[in-house]
Amino acid sequence: MKLAMIGFGQAGGKVLDKFLEYDERTGSGIVRAAVAVNTAKADLMGLEHVDEDNRVLIGQSRVKGHGVGADNELGAEIAEEDVGEIQGAIDNIPVHEVDAFLLISALGGGTGSGGAPVLAKHLKRIYTEPVYGLGILPGKDEGGIYTLNAARSFQTFVHEVDNLLVFDNDAWRKAGESVAGGYDEINEEIATRFGILFGAGEIDGSDDVAESVVDSSEIINTLAGGGISTVGYASETVQQQDSGGLLSRFRGEDDMAGEDSASTTNRITSLVRKAALGRLTLPCEIDGSERALLVVAGPANYLNRKGIERGRKWLEEQTGSMEVRGGDYPVGDSDKVASVVLLSGVTNVPRIKELQGKAIEAQDNIEEIREESDENLKELVEDDQDELESLF
Ligand code: GDP
């Protein structure tokens, strides 16, 4: 599936950069166009793979290229005012060649947190292509303002996009490590999971011996209906596929076929379970998911219809959904079989409820502290008996 990707803010830009790197490395062909938007000039300059012409600095008259300092209301205002500049870059995208837009942004910061929902609303008004969001939640140790920003942005963003795919930084923090320490690894994880998912819809089915290739319309239909999505992933290294060389002569054809069908099916079903029950991009209860899509990627002789069909049925039972799609994604030169499970329309997400609770607490605290400090300042500046007079 071909995407027009827009990275908004610092994290959005960095993840977009990672997608471009992934695309170049794997040849997946998912990034048809890439635009980075920011109010901070230094962040745009730090990108490595996004074309310089496609880096849009907004809000110059307001913040002079220095960013919005985690003020997402300002981020939203600037995006609103300068949406024409962003549109200028999007005008260069051959939109008729893309299947959808993907807006990538952290929800805890300022520029992307405020700006991405504004841009989503704008794009939906202008284009008929679906507009998806990839929203990144902050780590729990990042503090009140990030939590409050994320909760407000999340609520706004969900309403403006056709589907919000969520990645929770907190779930990916390694023990004893701050979130910041592991960004590169985290971004790699994001690119791999979503890269395989969206890459699946890019195969035309004519090459290799794919039995039931995923089409981009299946991805779109799984995401249609809106709401929140999460993605699971599991992989296993297998022996590199050889093309009838010495190895296959030693093994003998029968042996190869026999070994394959039973263990291929078992491997796939076990990978599907691991993906769905393991760490999701947004941890949640999978029971109650409205729709799901299973993609099994790997060398064609490690994929089979039976494995995918069993995996799909198992997902139906676990989610209780009647809309579970599945298919394969043959990747000739890979030494891995991977399973990616997209769960769409998830509603049982304790992490979001917790985020909202913490955000309300932070909001109340911020108001209280502001009122208190106004009073304290007044007390400090004014003399007790009101004997002094201000100059003017
Ligand atoms: P903005 O530039 O004002 O939109 O703000 P940021 O994009 O820096 O948003 C801050 C949030 O993004 C924090 O919650 C960080 O944890 C998160 N963040 C910053 N950089 C990265 C990154 O490279 N990867 C990921 N996954 N999260 C990041």
CSV table of C-alpha atoms and ligand atoms in Angstrom, one decimal:
chain,number,residue,atom,x,y,z
A,1,MET,CA,0.0,0.0,0.0
A,2,LYS,CA,1.4,3.4,-1.0
A,3,LEU,CA,1.3,6.1,1.6
A,4,ALA,CA,1.9,9.8,1.7
A,5,MET,CA,3.6,10.1,5.1
A,6,ILE,CA,3.7,13.4,7.0
A,7,GLY,CA,5.8,13.5,10.1
A,8,PHE,CA,4.7,16.3,12.4
A,9,GLY,CA,7.0,17.6,15.2
A,10,GLN,CA,10.2,16.1,16.4
A,11,ALA,CA,9.2,12.5,17.0
A,12,GLY,CA,7.0,12.5,13.9
A,13,GLY,CA,9.9,13.6,11.8
A,14,LYS,CA,12.3,11.0,13.3
A,15,VAL,CA,9.9,8.2,12.8
A,16,LEU,CA,9.2,9.3,9.2
A,17,ASP,CA,13.0,9.3,8.7
A,18,LYS,CA,13.1,5.7,10.0
A,19,PHE,CA,10.3,4.7,7.6
A,20,LEU,CA,12.3,6.1,4.7
A,21,GLU,CA,15.4,4.2,5.9
A,22,TYR,CA,13.3,1.0,6.2
A,23,ASP,CA,11.8,1.5,2.7
A,24,GLU,CA,15.3,2.0,1.2
A,25,ARG,CA,16.7,-1.0,3.0
A,26,THR,CA,13.8,-3.5,2.3
A,27,GLY,CA,12.5,-2.1,-1.0
A,28,SER,CA,9.0,-2.3,0.4
A,29,GLY,CA,7.8,0.7,-1.6
A,30,ILE,CA,5.3,2.0,1.0
A,31,VAL,CA,6.5,5.6,1.2
A,32,ARG,CA,5.3,7.3,-2.0
A,33,ALA,CA,5.9,10.8,-0.5
A,34,ALA,CA,7.4,12.1,2.7
A,35,VAL,CA,6.9,15.5,4.2
A,36,ALA,CA,8.2,16.7,7.6
A,37,VAL,CA,6.5,19.6,9.4
A,38,ASN,CA,7.9,21.4,12.4
A,39,THR,CA,8.1,24.8,14.3
A,40,ALA,CA,11.7,24.0,15.3
A,41,LYS,CA,14.3,24.5,12.6
A,42,ALA,CA,16.9,22.4,14.4
A,43,ASP,CA,14.7,19.3,14.4
A,44,LEU,CA,14.1,19.6,10.7
A,45,MET,CA,17.8,20.1,10.0
A,46,GLY,CA,18.5,16.9,12.0
A,47,LEU,CA,16.6,14.7,9.6
A,48,GLU,CA,18.6,12.5,7.3
A,49,HIS,CA,16.3,10.9,4.7
A,50,VAL,CA,13.6,13.4,4.1
A,51,ASP,CA,14.2,15.6,1.1
A,52,GLU,CA,15.1,19.2,2.0
A,53,ASP,CA,12.4,20.5,-0.3
A,54,ASN,CA,9.9,18.5,1.8
A,55,ARG,CA,10.8,20.0,5.2
A,56,VAL,CA,8.2,22.6,6.1
A,57,LEU,CA,9.0,25.1,8.9
A,58,ILE,CA,5.8,26.7,10.2
A,59,GLY,CA,5.1,29.4,12.7
A,60,GLN,CA,8.2,31.4,11.9
A,61,SER,CA,6.6,34.8,12.7
A,62,ARG,CA,5.4,33.5,16.1
A,63,VAL,CA,8.3,31.3,17.4
A,64,LYS,CA,11.2,32.2,15.1
A,65,GLY,CA,12.1,28.6,14.4
A,66,HIS,CA,12.5,27.7,18.1
A,67,GLY,CA,9.6,25.4,18.6
A,68,VAL,CA,6.5,25.7,20.8
A,69,GLY,CA,8.0,24.3,24.1
A,70,ALA,CA,5.4,21.6,24.6
A,71,ASP,CA,2.5,24.1,24.3
A,72,ASN,CA,0.1,22.1,22.1
A,73,GLU,CA,-2.5,24.8,22.0
A,74,LEU,CA,0.1,27.0,20.4
A,75,GLY,CA,1.0,24.1,18.1
A,76,ALA,CA,-2.6,23.8,17.0
A,77,GLU,CA,-2.9,27.6,16.4
A,78,ILE,CA,0.2,27.7,14.3
A,79,ALA,CA,-0.9,24.7,12.2
A,80,GLU,CA,-4.2,26.4,11.6
A,81,GLU,CA,-2.6,29.7,10.6
A,82,ASP,CA,0.1,28.1,8.4
A,83,VAL,CA,-1.8,25.2,6.9
A,84,GLY,CA,-1.4,26.8,3.5
A,85,GLU,CA,2.4,26.3,3.7
A,86,ILE,CA,1.9,22.6,4.5
A,87,GLN,CA,-0.6,22.3,1.7
A,88,GLY,CA,2.1,23.8,-0.6
A,89,ALA,CA,4.3,20.8,0.1
A,90,ILE,CA,1.4,18.4,-0.2
A,91,ASP,CA,0.6,19.9,-3.6
A,92,ASN,CA,3.8,18.3,-5.0
A,93,ILE,CA,2.6,14.8,-4.0
A,94,PRO,CA,0.9,12.8,-6.8
A,95,VAL,CA,-2.0,12.1,-4.5
A,96,HIS,CA,-3.8,10.0,-7.2
A,97,GLU,CA,-0.9,7.5,-6.7
A,98,VAL,CA,-1.3,7.1,-3.0
A,99,ASP,CA,-3.8,4.8,-1.2
A,100,ALA,CA,-3.9,6.9,2.0
A,101,PHE,CA,-2.2,9.6,4.1
A,102,LEU,CA,-0.4,8.6,7.3
A,103,LEU,CA,0.2,11.5,9.8
A,104,ILE,CA,2.9,10.6,12.3
A,105,SER,CA,3.2,12.5,15.6
A,106,ALA,CA,4.0,12.2,19.3
A,107,LEU,CA,0.9,13.2,21.3
A,108,GLY,CA,2.8,14.4,24.4
A,109,GLY,CA,4.8,17.3,22.8
A,110,GLY,CA,3.6,20.6,21.4
A,111,THR,CA,4.0,21.0,17.6
A,112,GLY,CA,2.8,17.6,16.5
A,113,SER,CA,0.4,17.1,19.4
A,114,GLY,CA,-1.5,20.2,18.5
A,115,GLY,CA,-0.8,20.4,14.8
A,116,ALA,CA,-1.4,16.8,13.6
A,117,PRO,CA,-5.2,16.8,14.4
A,118,VAL,CA,-5.5,20.2,12.6
A,119,LEU,CA,-3.8,18.9,9.5
A,120,ALA,CA,-5.9,15.7,9.6
A,121,LYS,CA,-9.1,17.8,9.6
A,122,HIS,CA,-7.8,19.9,6.7
A,123,LEU,CA,-6.7,16.8,4.6
A,124,LYS,CA,-10.1,15.1,5.2
A,125,ARG,CA,-11.9,18.1,3.9
A,126,ILE,CA,-9.8,18.2,0.7
A,127,TYR,CA,-9.0,14.6,-0.3
A,128,THR,CA,-11.1,11.4,-0.6
A,129,GLU,CA,-8.2,9.2,0.3
A,130,PRO,CA,-8.3,7.9,3.9
A,131,VAL,CA,-6.3,9.9,6.5
A,132,TYR,CA,-4.7,7.7,9.2
A,133,GLY,CA,-2.9,8.9,12.3
A,134,LEU,CA,0.1,7.2,13.9
A,135,GLY,CA,0.1,8.6,17.5
A,136,ILE,CA,2.9,8.1,20.0
A,137,LEU,CA,2.0,8.1,23.7
A,138,PRO,CA,4.6,9.4,26.2
A,139,GLY,CA,6.4,7.4,28.8
A,140,LYS,CA,4.8,7.4,32.2
A,141,ASP,CA,8.0,9.0,33.7
A,142,GLU,CA,7.8,12.0,31.4
A,143,GLY,CA,5.6,14.1,33.8
A,144,GLY,CA,2.3,15.8,34.0
A,145,ILE,CA,2.4,18.2,31.0
A,146,TYR,CA,3.2,15.4,28.6
A,147,THR,CA,0.4,13.3,30.0
A,148,LEU,CA,-2.1,16.1,29.8
A,149,ASN,CA,-1.0,17.0,26.2
A,150,ALA,CA,-1.3,13.4,25.2
A,151,ALA,CA,-4.7,12.9,26.6
A,152,ARG,CA,-6.1,16.0,25.0
A,153,SER,CA,-4.4,15.4,21.6
A,154,PHE,CA,-5.5,11.7,21.6
A,155,GLN,CA,-9.1,12.7,22.1
A,156,THR,CA,-9.0,15.3,19.3
A,157,PHE,CA,-6.9,13.3,16.9
A,158,VAL,CA,-9.2,10.2,17.1
A,159,HIS,CA,-12.1,12.3,15.8
A,160,GLU,CA,-10.2,13.8,12.9
A,161,VAL,CA,-8.7,10.7,11.4
A,162,ASP,CA,-10.1,7.6,9.7
A,163,ASN,CA,-8.2,5.5,12.2
A,164,LEU,CA,-5.7,6.2,14.9
A,165,LEU,CA,-2.9,3.6,15.1
A,166,VAL,CA,-1.3,4.0,18.5
A,167,PHE,CA,2.2,3.3,19.8
A,168,ASP,CA,2.9,3.6,23.5
A,169,ASN,CA,6.5,4.6,24.3
A,170,ASP,CA,5.9,3.4,27.8
A,171,ALA,CA,5.3,-0.2,26.9
A,172,TRP,CA,8.6,-0.2,25.0
A,173,ARG,CA,10.8,1.2,27.7
A,174,LYS,CA,13.4,-1.3,28.8
A,175,ALA,CA,13.8,-2.0,32.5
A,176,GLY,CA,16.0,0.6,34.1
A,177,GLU,CA,16.2,2.7,30.9
A,178,SER,CA,14.5,6.0,30.3
A,179,VAL,CA,12.4,6.2,27.2
A,180,ALA,CA,14.8,8.8,25.6
A,181,GLY,CA,17.7,6.3,25.8
A,182,GLY,CA,16.0,3.9,23.5
A,183,TYR,CA,14.3,6.0,20.8
A,184,ASP,CA,16.3,4.6,18.0
A,185,GLU,CA,15.4,1.0,18.9
A,186,ILE,CA,11.8,2.1,19.5
A,187,ASN,CA,11.6,3.8,16.1
A,188,GLU,CA,13.0,0.8,14.4
A,189,GLU,CA,10.3,-1.3,16.1
A,190,ILE,CA,7.6,1.1,14.8
A,191,ALA,CA,9.0,1.0,11.2
A,192,THR,CA,9.2,-2.8,11.2
A,193,ARG,CA,5.7,-3.4,12.4
A,194,PHE,CA,4.0,-0.9,10.3
A,195,GLY,CA,6.3,-1.5,7.4
A,196,ILE,CA,5.4,-5.1,7.2
A,197,LEU,CA,1.7,-4.3,7.6
A,198,PHE,CA,1.5,-1.6,4.9
A,199,GLY,CA,4.1,-3.4,2.7
A,200,ALA,CA,1.8,-6.4,2.5
A,201,GLY,CA,-0.6,-4.5,0.3
A,202,GLU,CA,2.2,-3.6,-2.1
A,203,ILE,CA,2.7,-7.1,-3.5
A,204,ASP,CA,1.0,-7.7,-6.9
A,205,GLY,CA,0.7,-11.5,-6.4
A,206,SER,CA,2.3,-12.3,-9.7
A,207,ASP,CA,5.7,-13.0,-8.3
A,208,ASP,CA,6.5,-16.0,-6.1
A,209,VAL,CA,3.9,-18.5,-5.2
A,210,ALA,CA,1.8,-16.5,-2.8
A,211,GLU,CA,-1.4,-18.3,-2.0
A,212,SER,CA,-3.5,-15.5,-0.6
A,213,VAL,CA,-1.8,-12.2,-0.9
A,214,VAL,CA,-3.1,-9.3,1.2
A,215,ASP,CA,-4.4,-6.5,-0.9
A,216,SER,CA,-4.3,-2.8,0.2
A,217,SER,CA,-8.1,-2.8,0.1
A,218,GLU,CA,-8.1,-5.4,3.0
A,219,ILE,CA,-5.9,-3.1,5.0
A,220,ILE,CA,-8.2,-0.1,4.3
A,221,ASN,CA,-11.3,-2.2,5.1
A,222,THR,CA,-9.8,-3.3,8.4
A,223,LEU,CA,-9.1,0.3,9.3
A,224,ALA,CA,-12.4,1.6,8.0
A,225,GLY,CA,-15.0,2.3,10.7
A,226,GLY,CA,-12.5,4.4,12.7
A,227,GLY,CA,-11.4,4.2,16.3
A,228,ILE,CA,-8.1,3.0,17.7
A,229,SER,CA,-5.8,0.3,16.4
A,230,THR,CA,-2.9,-1.6,17.8
A,231,VAL,CA,-0.4,-4.0,16.2
A,232,GLY,CA,1.2,-7.2,17.4
A,233,TYR,CA,4.3,-8.8,15.9
A,234,ALA,CA,6.3,-12.0,16.2
A,235,SER,CA,9.0,-13.5,14.1
A,236,GLU,CA,11.2,-16.5,13.8
A,237,THR,CA,14.5,-17.0,11.9
A,238,VAL,CA,14.4,-19.8,9.3
A,239,GLN,CA,16.9,-21.2,7.0
A,240,GLN,CA,17.5,-19.0,4.0
A,241,GLN,CA,15.6,-20.2,1.0
A,242,ASP,CA,17.9,-21.8,-1.5
A,243,SER,CA,17.1,-22.0,-5.2
A,244,GLY,CA,17.6,-25.7,-5.9
A,245,GLY,CA,21.3,-25.7,-5.0
A,246,LEU,CA,23.3,-28.3,-3.2
A,247,LEU,CA,21.2,-28.1,0.0
A,248,SER,CA,18.0,-29.1,-1.7
A,249,ARG,CA,19.7,-32.0,-3.5
A,250,PHE,CA,21.0,-33.3,-0.2
A,251,ARG,CA,17.6,-32.9,1.4
A,252,GLY,CA,15.6,-34.4,-1.4
A,253,GLU,CA,12.4,-32.9,-2.7
A,254,ASP,CA,10.0,-35.2,-0.8
A,255,ASP,CA,11.7,-34.5,2.4
A,256,MET,CA,11.5,-30.8,1.9
A,257,ALA,CA,7.8,-30.9,1.0
A,258,GLY,CA,7.0,-33.2,4.0
A,259,GLU,CA,8.9,-31.1,6.5
A,260,ASP,CA,7.3,-28.0,5.2
A,261,SER,CA,3.6,-28.5,5.3
A,262,ALA,CA,3.3,-29.7,8.9
A,263,SER,CA,6.0,-27.5,10.5
A,264,THR,CA,5.1,-24.5,8.3
A,265,THR,CA,1.5,-24.6,9.5
A,266,ASN,CA,2.6,-25.0,13.2
A,267,ARG,CA,5.1,-22.3,12.9
A,268,ILE,CA,2.6,-19.9,11.5
A,269,THR,CA,-0.1,-20.6,14.1
A,270,SER,CA,2.3,-20.2,16.9
A,271,LEU,CA,3.6,-16.9,15.5
A,272,VAL,CA,0.0,-15.6,15.3
A,273,ARG,CA,-0.6,-16.4,18.9
A,274,LYS,CA,2.7,-14.8,20.0
A,275,ALA,CA,1.9,-11.7,18.0
A,276,ALA,CA,-1.5,-11.2,19.4
A,277,LEU,CA,-0.8,-12.2,23.0
A,278,GLY,CA,2.7,-10.6,23.1
A,279,ARG,CA,3.5,-6.9,23.4
A,280,LEU,CA,1.2,-4.8,21.3
A,281,THR,CA,2.1,-1.3,20.1
A,282,LEU,CA,-0.8,-0.2,22.4
A,283,PRO,CA,-1.3,-2.8,25.2
A,284,CYS,CA,-5.0,-3.7,25.5
A,285,GLU,CA,-7.5,-6.6,25.8
A,286,ILE,CA,-7.9,-8.1,22.4
A,287,ASP,CA,-11.3,-9.5,23.2
A,288,GLY,CA,-13.9,-7.1,21.8
A,289,SER,CA,-11.7,-5.9,18.8
A,290,GLU,CA,-14.1,-5.0,16.0
A,291,ARG,CA,-11.9,-6.0,13.1
A,292,ALA,CA,-8.5,-7.7,12.6
A,293,LEU,CA,-6.0,-8.4,9.9
A,294,LEU,CA,-3.4,-11.1,9.9
A,295,VAL,CA,-0.3,-10.8,7.7
A,296,VAL,CA,2.2,-13.6,7.5
A,297,ALA,CA,5.4,-12.5,5.9
A,298,GLY,CA,8.5,-14.5,4.8
A,299,PRO,CA,10.0,-16.6,2.0
A,300,ALA,CA,7.2,-18.1,-0.1
A,301,ASN,CA,8.0,-21.8,0.8
A,302,TYR,CA,7.6,-21.0,4.5
A,303,LEU,CA,4.0,-19.7,3.9
A,304,ASN,CA,0.9,-21.7,3.5
A,305,ARG,CA,-2.8,-21.2,3.4
A,306,LYS,CA,-3.6,-23.7,6.1
A,307,GLY,CA,-1.4,-21.9,8.6
A,308,ILE,CA,-2.9,-18.6,7.8
A,309,GLU,CA,-6.5,-20.0,7.9
A,310,ARG,CA,-5.9,-21.6,11.3
A,311,GLY,CA,-4.3,-18.4,12.6
A,312,ARG,CA,-7.2,-16.4,11.3
A,313,LYS,CA,-9.8,-18.7,13.0
A,314,TRP,CA,-7.9,-18.5,16.3
A,315,LEU,CA,-8.0,-14.7,16.0
A,316,GLU,CA,-11.7,-14.9,15.4
A,317,GLU,CA,-12.2,-16.9,18.6
A,318,GLN,CA,-9.9,-14.6,20.7
A,319,THR,CA,-11.4,-11.3,19.5
A,320,GLY,CA,-15.0,-12.4,19.1
A,321,SER,CA,-14.9,-10.5,15.8
A,322,MET,CA,-16.6,-11.7,12.6
A,323,GLU,CA,-14.4,-9.5,10.5
A,324,VAL,CA,-10.9,-11.1,10.6
A,325,ARG,CA,-9.0,-11.0,7.4
A,326,GLY,CA,-5.7,-12.8,6.7
A,327,GLY,CA,-3.2,-13.3,4.0
A,328,ASP,CA,0.5,-13.6,3.1
A,329,TYR,CA,3.3,-11.4,2.2
A,330,PRO,CA,6.0,-13.2,0.4
A,331,VAL,CA,9.4,-11.7,0.9
A,332,GLY,CA,11.9,-13.7,-1.2
A,333,ASP,CA,15.2,-12.8,0.3
A,334,SER,CA,14.2,-12.8,4.0
A,335,ASP,CA,15.5,-15.3,6.6
A,336,LYS,CA,12.5,-14.7,8.8
A,337,VAL,CA,8.9,-15.7,9.0
A,338,ALA,CA,7.0,-12.9,10.7
A,339,SER,CA,3.4,-12.5,11.8
A,340,VAL,CA,1.8,-9.1,12.1
A,341,VAL,CA,-1.7,-8.8,13.7
A,342,LEU,CA,-3.6,-5.5,13.2
A,343,LEU,CA,-6.4,-5.1,15.8
A,344,SER,CA,-8.8,-2.3,14.9
A,345,GLY,CA,-11.6,-0.8,16.9
A,346,VAL,CA,-10.2,-1.9,20.2
A,347,THR,CA,-12.1,-0.5,23.2
A,348,ASN,CA,-10.8,-2.2,26.3
A,349,VAL,CA,-7.6,-0.2,26.8
A,350,PRO,CA,-6.8,0.4,30.5
A,351,ARG,CA,-3.7,2.4,29.5
A,352,ILE,CA,-5.9,5.1,28.0
A,353,LYS,CA,-8.1,5.3,31.0
A,354,GLU,CA,-5.1,5.6,33.2
A,355,LEU,CA,-3.6,8.3,31.0
A,356,GLN,CA,-6.9,10.3,31.2
A,357,GLY,CA,-7.0,10.0,35.0
A,358,LYS,CA,-3.4,11.2,35.3
A,359,ALA,CA,-4.1,14.0,32.9
A,360,ILE,CA,-7.1,15.3,34.9
A,361,GLU,CA,-5.0,15.2,38.0
A,362,ALA,CA,-2.2,17.1,36.2
A,363,GLN,CA,-4.7,19.7,34.9
A,364,ASP,CA,-6.2,20.3,38.4
A,365,ASN,CA,-2.7,20.5,39.9
A,366,ILE,CA,-1.5,23.0,37.2
A,367,GLU,CA,-4.6,25.2,37.9
A,368,GLU,CA,-4.1,25.0,41.7
A,369,ILE,CA,-0.4,25.8,41.5
A,370,ARG,CA,-1.1,28.7,39.1
A,371,GLU,CA,-3.7,30.2,41.4
A,372,GLU,CA,-1.4,29.7,44.4
A,373,SER,CA,1.6,31.3,42.8
A,374,ASP,CA,-0.5,34.3,41.6
A,375,GLU,CA,-1.5,34.8,45.2
A,376,ASN,CA,2.1,34.2,46.5
A,377,LEU,CA,3.5,36.7,44.0
A,378,LYS,CA,1.0,39.3,45.0
A,379,GLU,CA,1.9,38.8,48.6
A,380,LEU,CA,5.6,39.1,47.8
A,381,VAL,CA,5.4,42.2,45.6
A,382,GLU,CA,3.0,44.2,47.5
A,383,ASP,CA,4.0,45.7,50.9
A,384,ASP,CA,1.9,44.7,53.9
A,385,GLN,CA,0.4,48.0,54.7
A,386,ASP,CA,0.0,49.2,51.1
A,387,GLU,CA,2.3,52.2,51.8
A,388,LEU,CA,4.2,52.0,48.6
A,389,GLU,CA,2.9,53.2,45.3
A,390,SER,CA,3.7,51.8,41.8
A,391,LEU,CA,5.4,54.3,39.4
A,392,PHE,CA,2.6,54.0,36.9
B,1,GDP,P1,7.0,18.3,19.2
B,1,GDP,O1,8.2,18.4,18.4
B,1,GDP,O2,6.7,19.6,19.9
B,1,GDP,O3,5.8,17.8,18.4
B,1,GDP,O4,7.3,17.3,20.4
B,1,GDP,P2,8.0,15.9,20.3
B,1,GDP,O5,7.7,15.2,19.0
B,1,GDP,O6,9.4,16.0,20.8
B,1,GDP,O7,7.1,15.1,21.4
B,1,GDP,C1,7.5,14.8,22.7
B,1,GDP,C2,7.1,13.4,22.9
B,1,GDP,O8,7.7,12.6,21.9
B,1,GDP,C3,7.6,12.8,24.2
B,1,GDP,O9,6.5,12.0,24.8
B,1,GDP,C4,8.7,11.8,23.8
B,1,GDP,O10,8.7,10.6,24.6
B,1,GDP,C5,8.4,11.5,22.4
B,1,GDP,N1,9.5,11.3,21.5
B,1,GDP,C6,10.5,12.2,21.2
B,1,GDP,N2,11.3,11.8,20.3
B,1,GDP,C7,10.9,10.5,19.9
B,1,GDP,C8,11.4,9.5,19.1
B,1,GDP,O11,12.4,9.6,18.3
B,1,GDP,N3,10.6,8.3,19.0
B,1,GDP,C9,9.6,8.1,19.8
B,1,GDP,N4,8.9,7.0,19.7
B,1,GDP,N5,9.1,9.1,20.6
B,1,GDP,C10,9.8,10.2,20.7
